[in-house]
Tab-separated table of C-alpha atoms in Angstrom:
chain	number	residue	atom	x	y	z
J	1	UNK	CA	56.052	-72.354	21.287
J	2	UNK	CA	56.783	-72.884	17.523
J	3	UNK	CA	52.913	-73.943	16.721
J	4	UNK	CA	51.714	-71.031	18.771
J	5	UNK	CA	54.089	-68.396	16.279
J	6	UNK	CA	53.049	-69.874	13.233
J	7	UNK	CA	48.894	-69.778	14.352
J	8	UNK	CA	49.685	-65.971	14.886
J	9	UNK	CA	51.484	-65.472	11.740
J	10	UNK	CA	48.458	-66.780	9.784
J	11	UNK	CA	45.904	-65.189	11.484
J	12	UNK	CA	48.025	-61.594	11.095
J	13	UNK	CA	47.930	-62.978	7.287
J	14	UNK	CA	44.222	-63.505	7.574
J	15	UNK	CA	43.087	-60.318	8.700
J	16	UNK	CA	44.916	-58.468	6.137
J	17	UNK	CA	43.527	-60.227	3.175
J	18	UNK	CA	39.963	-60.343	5.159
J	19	UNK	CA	40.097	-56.172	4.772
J	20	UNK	CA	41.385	-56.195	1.844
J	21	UNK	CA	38.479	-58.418	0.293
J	22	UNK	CA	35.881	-56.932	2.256
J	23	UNK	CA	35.411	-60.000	4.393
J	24	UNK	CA	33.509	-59.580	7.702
J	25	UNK	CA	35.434	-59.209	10.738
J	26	UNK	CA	33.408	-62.151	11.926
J	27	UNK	CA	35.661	-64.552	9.436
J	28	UNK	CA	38.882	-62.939	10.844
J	29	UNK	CA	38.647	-63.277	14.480
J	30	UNK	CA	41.732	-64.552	15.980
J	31	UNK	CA	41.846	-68.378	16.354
J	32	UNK	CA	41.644	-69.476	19.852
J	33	UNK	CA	44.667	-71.400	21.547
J	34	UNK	CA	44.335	-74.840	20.066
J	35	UNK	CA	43.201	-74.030	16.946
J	36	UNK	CA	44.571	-75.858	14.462
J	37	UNK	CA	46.891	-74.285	11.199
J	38	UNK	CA	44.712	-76.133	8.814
J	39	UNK	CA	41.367	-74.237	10.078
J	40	UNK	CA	43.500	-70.842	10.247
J	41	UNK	CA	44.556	-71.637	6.180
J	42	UNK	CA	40.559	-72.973	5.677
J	43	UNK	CA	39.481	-69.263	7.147
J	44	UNK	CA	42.079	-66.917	5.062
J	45	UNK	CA	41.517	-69.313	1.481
J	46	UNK	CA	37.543	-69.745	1.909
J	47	UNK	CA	36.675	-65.458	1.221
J	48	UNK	CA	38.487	-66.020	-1.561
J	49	UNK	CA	36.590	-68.708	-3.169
J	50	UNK	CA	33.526	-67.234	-2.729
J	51	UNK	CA	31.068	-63.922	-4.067
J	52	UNK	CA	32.775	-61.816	-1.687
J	53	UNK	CA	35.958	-61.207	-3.895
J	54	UNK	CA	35.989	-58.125	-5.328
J	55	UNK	CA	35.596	-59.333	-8.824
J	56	UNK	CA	32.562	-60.849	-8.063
J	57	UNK	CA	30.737	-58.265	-6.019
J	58	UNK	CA	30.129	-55.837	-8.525
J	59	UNK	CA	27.487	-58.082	-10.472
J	60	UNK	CA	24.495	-58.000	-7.997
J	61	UNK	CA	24.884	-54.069	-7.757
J	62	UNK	CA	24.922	-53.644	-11.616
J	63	UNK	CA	22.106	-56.274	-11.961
J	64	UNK	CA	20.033	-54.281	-9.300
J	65	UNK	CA	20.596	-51.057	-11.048
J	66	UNK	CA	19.016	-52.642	-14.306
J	67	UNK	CA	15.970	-53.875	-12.337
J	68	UNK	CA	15.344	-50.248	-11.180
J	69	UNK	CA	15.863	-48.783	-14.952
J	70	UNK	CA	13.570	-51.620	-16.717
J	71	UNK	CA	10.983	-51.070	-13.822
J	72	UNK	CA	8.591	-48.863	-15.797
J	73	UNK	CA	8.841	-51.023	-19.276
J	74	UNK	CA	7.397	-53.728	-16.980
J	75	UNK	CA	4.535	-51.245	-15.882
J	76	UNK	CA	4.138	-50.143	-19.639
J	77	UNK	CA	3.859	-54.192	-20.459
J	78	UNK	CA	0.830	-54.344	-18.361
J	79	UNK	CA	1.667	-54.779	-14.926
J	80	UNK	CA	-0.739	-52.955	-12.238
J	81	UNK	CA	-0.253	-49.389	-11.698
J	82	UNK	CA	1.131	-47.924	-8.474
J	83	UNK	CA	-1.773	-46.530	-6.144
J	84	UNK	CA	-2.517	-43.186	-6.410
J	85	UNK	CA	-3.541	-41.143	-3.003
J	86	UNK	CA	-5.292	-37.779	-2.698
J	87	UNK	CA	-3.746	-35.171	-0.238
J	88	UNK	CA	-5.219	-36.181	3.252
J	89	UNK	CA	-7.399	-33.140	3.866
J	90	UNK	CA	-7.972	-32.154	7.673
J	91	UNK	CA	-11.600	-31.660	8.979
J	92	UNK	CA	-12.845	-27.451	8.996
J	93	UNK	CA	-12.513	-25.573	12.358
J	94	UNK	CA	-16.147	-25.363	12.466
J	95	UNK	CA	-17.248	-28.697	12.199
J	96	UNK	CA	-14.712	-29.830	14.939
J	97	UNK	CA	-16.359	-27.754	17.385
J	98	UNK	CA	-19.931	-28.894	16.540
J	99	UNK	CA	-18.192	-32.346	17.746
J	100	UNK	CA	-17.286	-31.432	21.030
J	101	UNK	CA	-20.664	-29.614	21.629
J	102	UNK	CA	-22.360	-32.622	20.851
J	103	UNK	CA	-19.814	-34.760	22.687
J	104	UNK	CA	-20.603	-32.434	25.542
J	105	UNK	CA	-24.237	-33.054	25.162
J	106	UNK	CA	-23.504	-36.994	24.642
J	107	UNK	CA	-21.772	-37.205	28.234
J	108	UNK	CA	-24.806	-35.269	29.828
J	109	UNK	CA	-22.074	-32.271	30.857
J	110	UNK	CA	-24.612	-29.985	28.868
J	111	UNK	CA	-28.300	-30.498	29.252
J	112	UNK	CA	-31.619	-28.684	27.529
J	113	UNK	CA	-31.668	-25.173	28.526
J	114	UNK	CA	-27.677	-24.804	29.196
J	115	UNK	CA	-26.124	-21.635	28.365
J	116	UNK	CA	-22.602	-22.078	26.863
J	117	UNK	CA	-19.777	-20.151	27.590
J	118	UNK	CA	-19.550	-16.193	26.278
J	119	UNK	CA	-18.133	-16.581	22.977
J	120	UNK	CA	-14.622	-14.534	24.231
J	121	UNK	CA	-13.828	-17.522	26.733
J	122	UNK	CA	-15.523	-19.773	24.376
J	123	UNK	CA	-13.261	-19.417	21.818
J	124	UNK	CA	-10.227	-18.769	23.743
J	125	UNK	CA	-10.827	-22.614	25.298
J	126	UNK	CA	-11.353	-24.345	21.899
J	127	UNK	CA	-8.534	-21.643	20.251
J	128	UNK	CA	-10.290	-20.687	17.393
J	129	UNK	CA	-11.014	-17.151	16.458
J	130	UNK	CA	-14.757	-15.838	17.160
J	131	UNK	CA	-15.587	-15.683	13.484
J	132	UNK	CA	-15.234	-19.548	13.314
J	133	UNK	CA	-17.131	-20.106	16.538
J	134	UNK	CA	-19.950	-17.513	15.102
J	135	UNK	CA	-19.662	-20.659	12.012
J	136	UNK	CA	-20.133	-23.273	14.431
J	137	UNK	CA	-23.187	-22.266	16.553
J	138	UNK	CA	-25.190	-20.876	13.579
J	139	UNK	CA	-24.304	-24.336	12.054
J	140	UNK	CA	-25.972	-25.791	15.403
J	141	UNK	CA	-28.879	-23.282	15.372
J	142	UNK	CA	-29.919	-24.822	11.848
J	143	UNK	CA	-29.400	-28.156	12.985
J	144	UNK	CA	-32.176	-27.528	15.872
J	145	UNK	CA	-29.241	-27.892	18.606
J	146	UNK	CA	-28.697	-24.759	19.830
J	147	UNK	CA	-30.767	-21.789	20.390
J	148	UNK	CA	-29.147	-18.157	19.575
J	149	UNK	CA	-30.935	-15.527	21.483
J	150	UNK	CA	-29.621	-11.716	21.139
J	151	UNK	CA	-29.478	-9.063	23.972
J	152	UNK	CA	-28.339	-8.969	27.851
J	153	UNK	CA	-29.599	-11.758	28.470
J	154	UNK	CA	-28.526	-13.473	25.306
J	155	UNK	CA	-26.152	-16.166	24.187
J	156	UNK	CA	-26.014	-19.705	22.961
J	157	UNK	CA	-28.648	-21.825	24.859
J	158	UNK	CA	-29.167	-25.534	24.419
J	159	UNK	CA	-32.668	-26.624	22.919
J	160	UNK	CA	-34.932	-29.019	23.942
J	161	UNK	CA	-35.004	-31.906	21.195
J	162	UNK	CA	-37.269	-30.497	18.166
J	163	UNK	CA	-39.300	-33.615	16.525
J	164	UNK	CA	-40.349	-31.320	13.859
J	165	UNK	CA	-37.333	-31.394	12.202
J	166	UNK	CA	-38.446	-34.675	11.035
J	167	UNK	CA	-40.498	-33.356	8.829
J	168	UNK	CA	-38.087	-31.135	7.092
J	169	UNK	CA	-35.966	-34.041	6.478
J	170	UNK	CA	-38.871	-36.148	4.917
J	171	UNK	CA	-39.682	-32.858	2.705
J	172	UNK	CA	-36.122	-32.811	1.102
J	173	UNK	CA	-36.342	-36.679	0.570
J	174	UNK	CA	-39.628	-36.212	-1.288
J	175	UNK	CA	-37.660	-32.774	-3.001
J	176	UNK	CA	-34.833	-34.595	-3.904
J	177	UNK	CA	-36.736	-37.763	-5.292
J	178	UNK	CA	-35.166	-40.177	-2.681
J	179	UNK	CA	-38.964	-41.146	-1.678
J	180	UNK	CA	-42.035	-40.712	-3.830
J	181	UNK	CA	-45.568	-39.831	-2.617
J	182	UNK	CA	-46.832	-43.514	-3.283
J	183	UNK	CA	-44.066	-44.685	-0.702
J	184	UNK	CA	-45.185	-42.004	1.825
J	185	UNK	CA	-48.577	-42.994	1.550
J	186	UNK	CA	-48.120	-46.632	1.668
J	187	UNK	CA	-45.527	-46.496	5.023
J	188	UNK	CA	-48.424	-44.385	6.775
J	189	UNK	CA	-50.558	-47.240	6.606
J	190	UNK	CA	-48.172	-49.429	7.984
J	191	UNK	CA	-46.844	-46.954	10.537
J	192	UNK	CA	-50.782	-46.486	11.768
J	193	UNK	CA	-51.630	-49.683	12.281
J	194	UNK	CA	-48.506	-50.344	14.932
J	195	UNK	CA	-49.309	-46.576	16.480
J	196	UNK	CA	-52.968	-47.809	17.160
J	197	UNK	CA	-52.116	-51.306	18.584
J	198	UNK	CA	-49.277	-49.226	21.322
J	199	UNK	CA	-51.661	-46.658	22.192
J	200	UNK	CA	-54.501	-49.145	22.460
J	201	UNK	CA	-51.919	-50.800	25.006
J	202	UNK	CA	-50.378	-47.677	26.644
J	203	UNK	CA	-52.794	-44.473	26.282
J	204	UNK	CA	-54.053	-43.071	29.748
J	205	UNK	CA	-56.740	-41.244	30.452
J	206	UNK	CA	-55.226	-37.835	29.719
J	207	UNK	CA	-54.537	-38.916	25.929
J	208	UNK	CA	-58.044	-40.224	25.628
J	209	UNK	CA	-59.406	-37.041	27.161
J	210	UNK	CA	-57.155	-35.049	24.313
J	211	UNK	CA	-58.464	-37.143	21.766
J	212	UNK	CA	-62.336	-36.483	22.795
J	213	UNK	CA	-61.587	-32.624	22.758
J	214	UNK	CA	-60.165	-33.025	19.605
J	215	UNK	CA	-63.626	-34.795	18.530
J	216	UNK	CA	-65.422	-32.127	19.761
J	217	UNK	CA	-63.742	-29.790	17.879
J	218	UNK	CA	-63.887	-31.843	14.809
J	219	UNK	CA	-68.018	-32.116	15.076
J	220	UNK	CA	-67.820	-28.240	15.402
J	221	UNK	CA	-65.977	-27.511	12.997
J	222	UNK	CA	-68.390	-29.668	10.737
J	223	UNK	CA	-71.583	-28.077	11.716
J	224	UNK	CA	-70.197	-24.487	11.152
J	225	UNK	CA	-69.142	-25.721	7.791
J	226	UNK	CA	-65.379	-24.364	8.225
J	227	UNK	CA	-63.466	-27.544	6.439
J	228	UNK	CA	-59.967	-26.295	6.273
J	229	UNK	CA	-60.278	-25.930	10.107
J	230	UNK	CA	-61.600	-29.448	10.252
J	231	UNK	CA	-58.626	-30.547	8.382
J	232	UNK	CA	-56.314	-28.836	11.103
J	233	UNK	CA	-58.310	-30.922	13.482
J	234	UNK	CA	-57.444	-34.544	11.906
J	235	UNK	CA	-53.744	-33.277	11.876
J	236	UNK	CA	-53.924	-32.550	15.410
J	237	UNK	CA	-55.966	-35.987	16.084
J	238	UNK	CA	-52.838	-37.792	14.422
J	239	UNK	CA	-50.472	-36.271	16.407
J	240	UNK	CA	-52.352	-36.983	19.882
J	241	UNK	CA	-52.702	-40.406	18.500
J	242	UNK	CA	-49.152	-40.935	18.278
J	243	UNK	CA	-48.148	-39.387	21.494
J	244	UNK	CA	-50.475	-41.608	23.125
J	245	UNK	CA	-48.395	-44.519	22.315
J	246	UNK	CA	-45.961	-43.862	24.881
J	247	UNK	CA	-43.060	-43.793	22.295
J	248	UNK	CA	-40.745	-40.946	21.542
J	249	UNK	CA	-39.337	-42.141	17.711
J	250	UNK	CA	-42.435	-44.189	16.650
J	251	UNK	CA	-44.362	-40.631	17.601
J	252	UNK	CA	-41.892	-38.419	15.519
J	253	UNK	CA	-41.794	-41.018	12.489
J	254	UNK	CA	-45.788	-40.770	12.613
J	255	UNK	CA	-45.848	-36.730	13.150
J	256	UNK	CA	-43.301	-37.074	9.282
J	257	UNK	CA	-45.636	-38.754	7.084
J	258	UNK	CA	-48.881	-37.674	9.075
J	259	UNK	CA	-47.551	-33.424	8.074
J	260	UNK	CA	-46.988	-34.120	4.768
J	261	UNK	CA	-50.201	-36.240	3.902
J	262	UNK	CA	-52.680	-33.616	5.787
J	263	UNK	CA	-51.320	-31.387	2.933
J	264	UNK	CA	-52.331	-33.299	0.486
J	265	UNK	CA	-56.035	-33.182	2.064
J	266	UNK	CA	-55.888	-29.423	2.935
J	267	UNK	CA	-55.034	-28.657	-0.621
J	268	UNK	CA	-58.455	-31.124	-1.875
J	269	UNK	CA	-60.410	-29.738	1.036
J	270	UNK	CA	-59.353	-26.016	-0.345
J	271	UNK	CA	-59.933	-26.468	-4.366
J	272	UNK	CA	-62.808	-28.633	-4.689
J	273	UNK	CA	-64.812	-27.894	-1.234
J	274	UNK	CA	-65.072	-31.612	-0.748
J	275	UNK	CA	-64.682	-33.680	2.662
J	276	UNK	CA	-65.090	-36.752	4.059
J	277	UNK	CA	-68.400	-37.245	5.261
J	278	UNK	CA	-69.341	-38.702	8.756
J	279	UNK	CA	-66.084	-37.786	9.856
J	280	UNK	CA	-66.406	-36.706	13.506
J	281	UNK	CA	-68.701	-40.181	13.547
J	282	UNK	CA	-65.987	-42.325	12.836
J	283	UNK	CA	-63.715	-40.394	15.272
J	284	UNK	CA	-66.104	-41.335	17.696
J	285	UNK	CA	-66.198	-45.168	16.813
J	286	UNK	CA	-62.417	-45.506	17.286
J	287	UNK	CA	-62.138	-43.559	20.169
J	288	UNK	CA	-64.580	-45.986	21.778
J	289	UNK	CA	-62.916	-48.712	20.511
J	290	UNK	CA	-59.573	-47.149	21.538
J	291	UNK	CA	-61.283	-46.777	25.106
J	292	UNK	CA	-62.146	-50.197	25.499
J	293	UNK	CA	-58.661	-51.220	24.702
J	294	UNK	CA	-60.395	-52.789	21.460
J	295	UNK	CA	-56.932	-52.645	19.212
J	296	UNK	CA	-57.944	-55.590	16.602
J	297	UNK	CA	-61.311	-53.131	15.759
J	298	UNK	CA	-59.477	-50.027	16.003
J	299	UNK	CA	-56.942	-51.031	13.742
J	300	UNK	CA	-59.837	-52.444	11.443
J	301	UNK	CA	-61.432	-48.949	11.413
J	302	UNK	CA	-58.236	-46.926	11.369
J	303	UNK	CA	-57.607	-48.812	8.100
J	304	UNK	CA	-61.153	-48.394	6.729
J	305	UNK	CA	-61.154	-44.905	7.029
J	306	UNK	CA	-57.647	-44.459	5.523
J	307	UNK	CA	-58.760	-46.385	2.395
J	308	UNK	CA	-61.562	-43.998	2.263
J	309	UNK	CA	-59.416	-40.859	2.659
J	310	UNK	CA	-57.133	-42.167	-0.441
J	311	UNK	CA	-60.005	-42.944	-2.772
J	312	UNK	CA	-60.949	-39.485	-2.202
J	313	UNK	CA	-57.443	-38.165	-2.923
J	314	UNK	CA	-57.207	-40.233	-5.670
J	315	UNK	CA	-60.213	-38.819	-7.455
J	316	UNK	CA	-58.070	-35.857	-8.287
J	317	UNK	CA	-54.627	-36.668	-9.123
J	318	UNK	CA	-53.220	-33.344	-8.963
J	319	UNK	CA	-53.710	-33.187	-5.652
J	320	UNK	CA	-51.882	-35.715	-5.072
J	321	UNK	CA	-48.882	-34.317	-6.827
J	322	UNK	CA	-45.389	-33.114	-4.892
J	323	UNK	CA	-45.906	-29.777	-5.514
J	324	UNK	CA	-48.355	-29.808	-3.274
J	325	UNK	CA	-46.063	-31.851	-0.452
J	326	UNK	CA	-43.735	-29.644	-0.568
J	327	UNK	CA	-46.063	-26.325	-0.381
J	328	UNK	CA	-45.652	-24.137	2.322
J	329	UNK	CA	-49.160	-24.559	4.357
J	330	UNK	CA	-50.157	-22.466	7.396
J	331	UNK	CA	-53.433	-21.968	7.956
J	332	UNK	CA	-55.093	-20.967	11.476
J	333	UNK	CA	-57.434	-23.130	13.549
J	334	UNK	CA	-60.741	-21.632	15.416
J	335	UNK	CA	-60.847	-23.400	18.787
């Protein structure tokens, strides 16, 4: 029909002048039977009213191109600076394996007293070369993990859980100024008087028995006049002490400020000759009191004696000084 040729004339017209100013192809489809001419004309004249002619659609890319060259006078004029990141650094061989020990150890795969792998398959499982492994399990030997034993029968061997290294840690705290002595002394108090209220509510009759040895050593000691042996004696009364309360940490935070604070009295004990007097006496008051499950007079007498013990120290203020914390004390015990 007549109306049907002219539709397809315009739309022909349409498409050409849609390409040719970069309309979409979406404007140029080809009317569908019915459409009317005026809609086909509205389609071809609209691009060209718009800012898809050509004349037009130059602006926005010249105006984006000045954005991007005034962008740094608008950091110079104060705006914030761009963030700055550091090179993402990935964590040493070594310390990855320590991981998945200690994950083994978390999951219960490797117990106390395990033997790990030779280091040959050991290393060929985790694919690292021996010298790295070697890194990794003297890095776990220091840390009180592992135990490296040499000869046939030798090899990495998984320790049992070493509270001492508690101590160390408190050491390099008082070393490094992180605590001072006052602190130490003061949390001892504090840390006593909850160990004697648990063990006066969970010691059995093998702690107690401990304990009286220990006093019997203690009044020996005394009457053969060998202090410094006495002095190992109250350490070792401490540590029963704090065993006897039936818990683990509270033990090994008690064992910490107990080791360090003995030294102070081993080095007053060994430079003046001094001691506390009555000692094994009162030992024998709060054991009885400890016996009879008595934790409001233990505590009371636990506390007296402690004042008494820092008066003494006191008296002397150099021995009461961190060089003497953090002095290397062994001395022997006569049993």
């Amino acid at each position: 029909m007549p109306g049907d040729h002219s539709s397809d004339v315009v739309a022909k017209r349409g498409l050409l002048l849609g390409e040719a100013h970069g309309v979409s192809a979406c404007f140029c489809k080809e009317p569908k039977k019915g459409t009317s001419i005026e809609w086909a004309i509205h389609l071809i004249i609209h691009p060209m009213n718009t800012k898809s002619s050509p004349r037009s659609s130059t602006r926005p890319r010249l105006a984006s191109l000045n954005r991007r060259e005034r962008a740094p006078d608008h950091r110079a004029a104060g705006a914030p600076a761009a963030p700055q990141f550091r090179p993402i650094h990935t964590r040493r061989a070594f310390e990855e394996i320590c991981e998945r020990i200690r994950e083994q150890l978390a999951l219960g795969v490797l117990k106390p007293g395990d033997k790990l792998p030779a280091e040959r398959d050991l290393a060929q499982q985790l694919g690292v070369s021996r010298n790295v492994l070697r890194e990794a399990l003297r890095s776990l030997e220091m840390a009180g993990v592992l135990r490296l034993q040499k000869g046939v029968k030798g090899g990495a061997f998984i320790r049992e859980g070493d509270t001492s290294r508690m101590n160390d840690v408190m050491r390099d705290m008082l070393s490094l100024g992180t605590i001072s002595v006052r602190e130490l002394s003061e949390a001892r108090v504090h840390v006593l008087d909850l160990v004697v209220r648990l063990a006066c509510a969970n010691a059995r009759a093998a702690d107690l028995d401990k304990l009286e040895a220990n006093v019997k050593r203690t009044e020996l000691a005394t009457r053969e006049g060998r202090l410094l042996d006495r002095v190992e004696c109250s350490r070792e009364f401490y540590k029963l002490l704090a065993a006897a309360t039936g818990n683990k940490v509270i033990a090994m935070i008690m064992d910490s400020v107990t080791e360090i604070h003995m030294r102070f009295v081993y080095a007053k004990v060994a430079s003046s000759g001094v001691a506390m007097a009555r000692l094994a006496e009162k030992r024998r008051q709060f054991l009885a009191a400890l016996r009879e499950r008595n934790a409001s007079s233990a505590t009371r007498l636990m506390r007296t004696h402690l004042e008494s013990v820092q008066r003494m120290l006191e008296q002397d203020p150099g021995a009461m000084s961190l060089h003497v914390a953090l002095a290397e004390v062994q001395p022997g015990i006569r049993r």
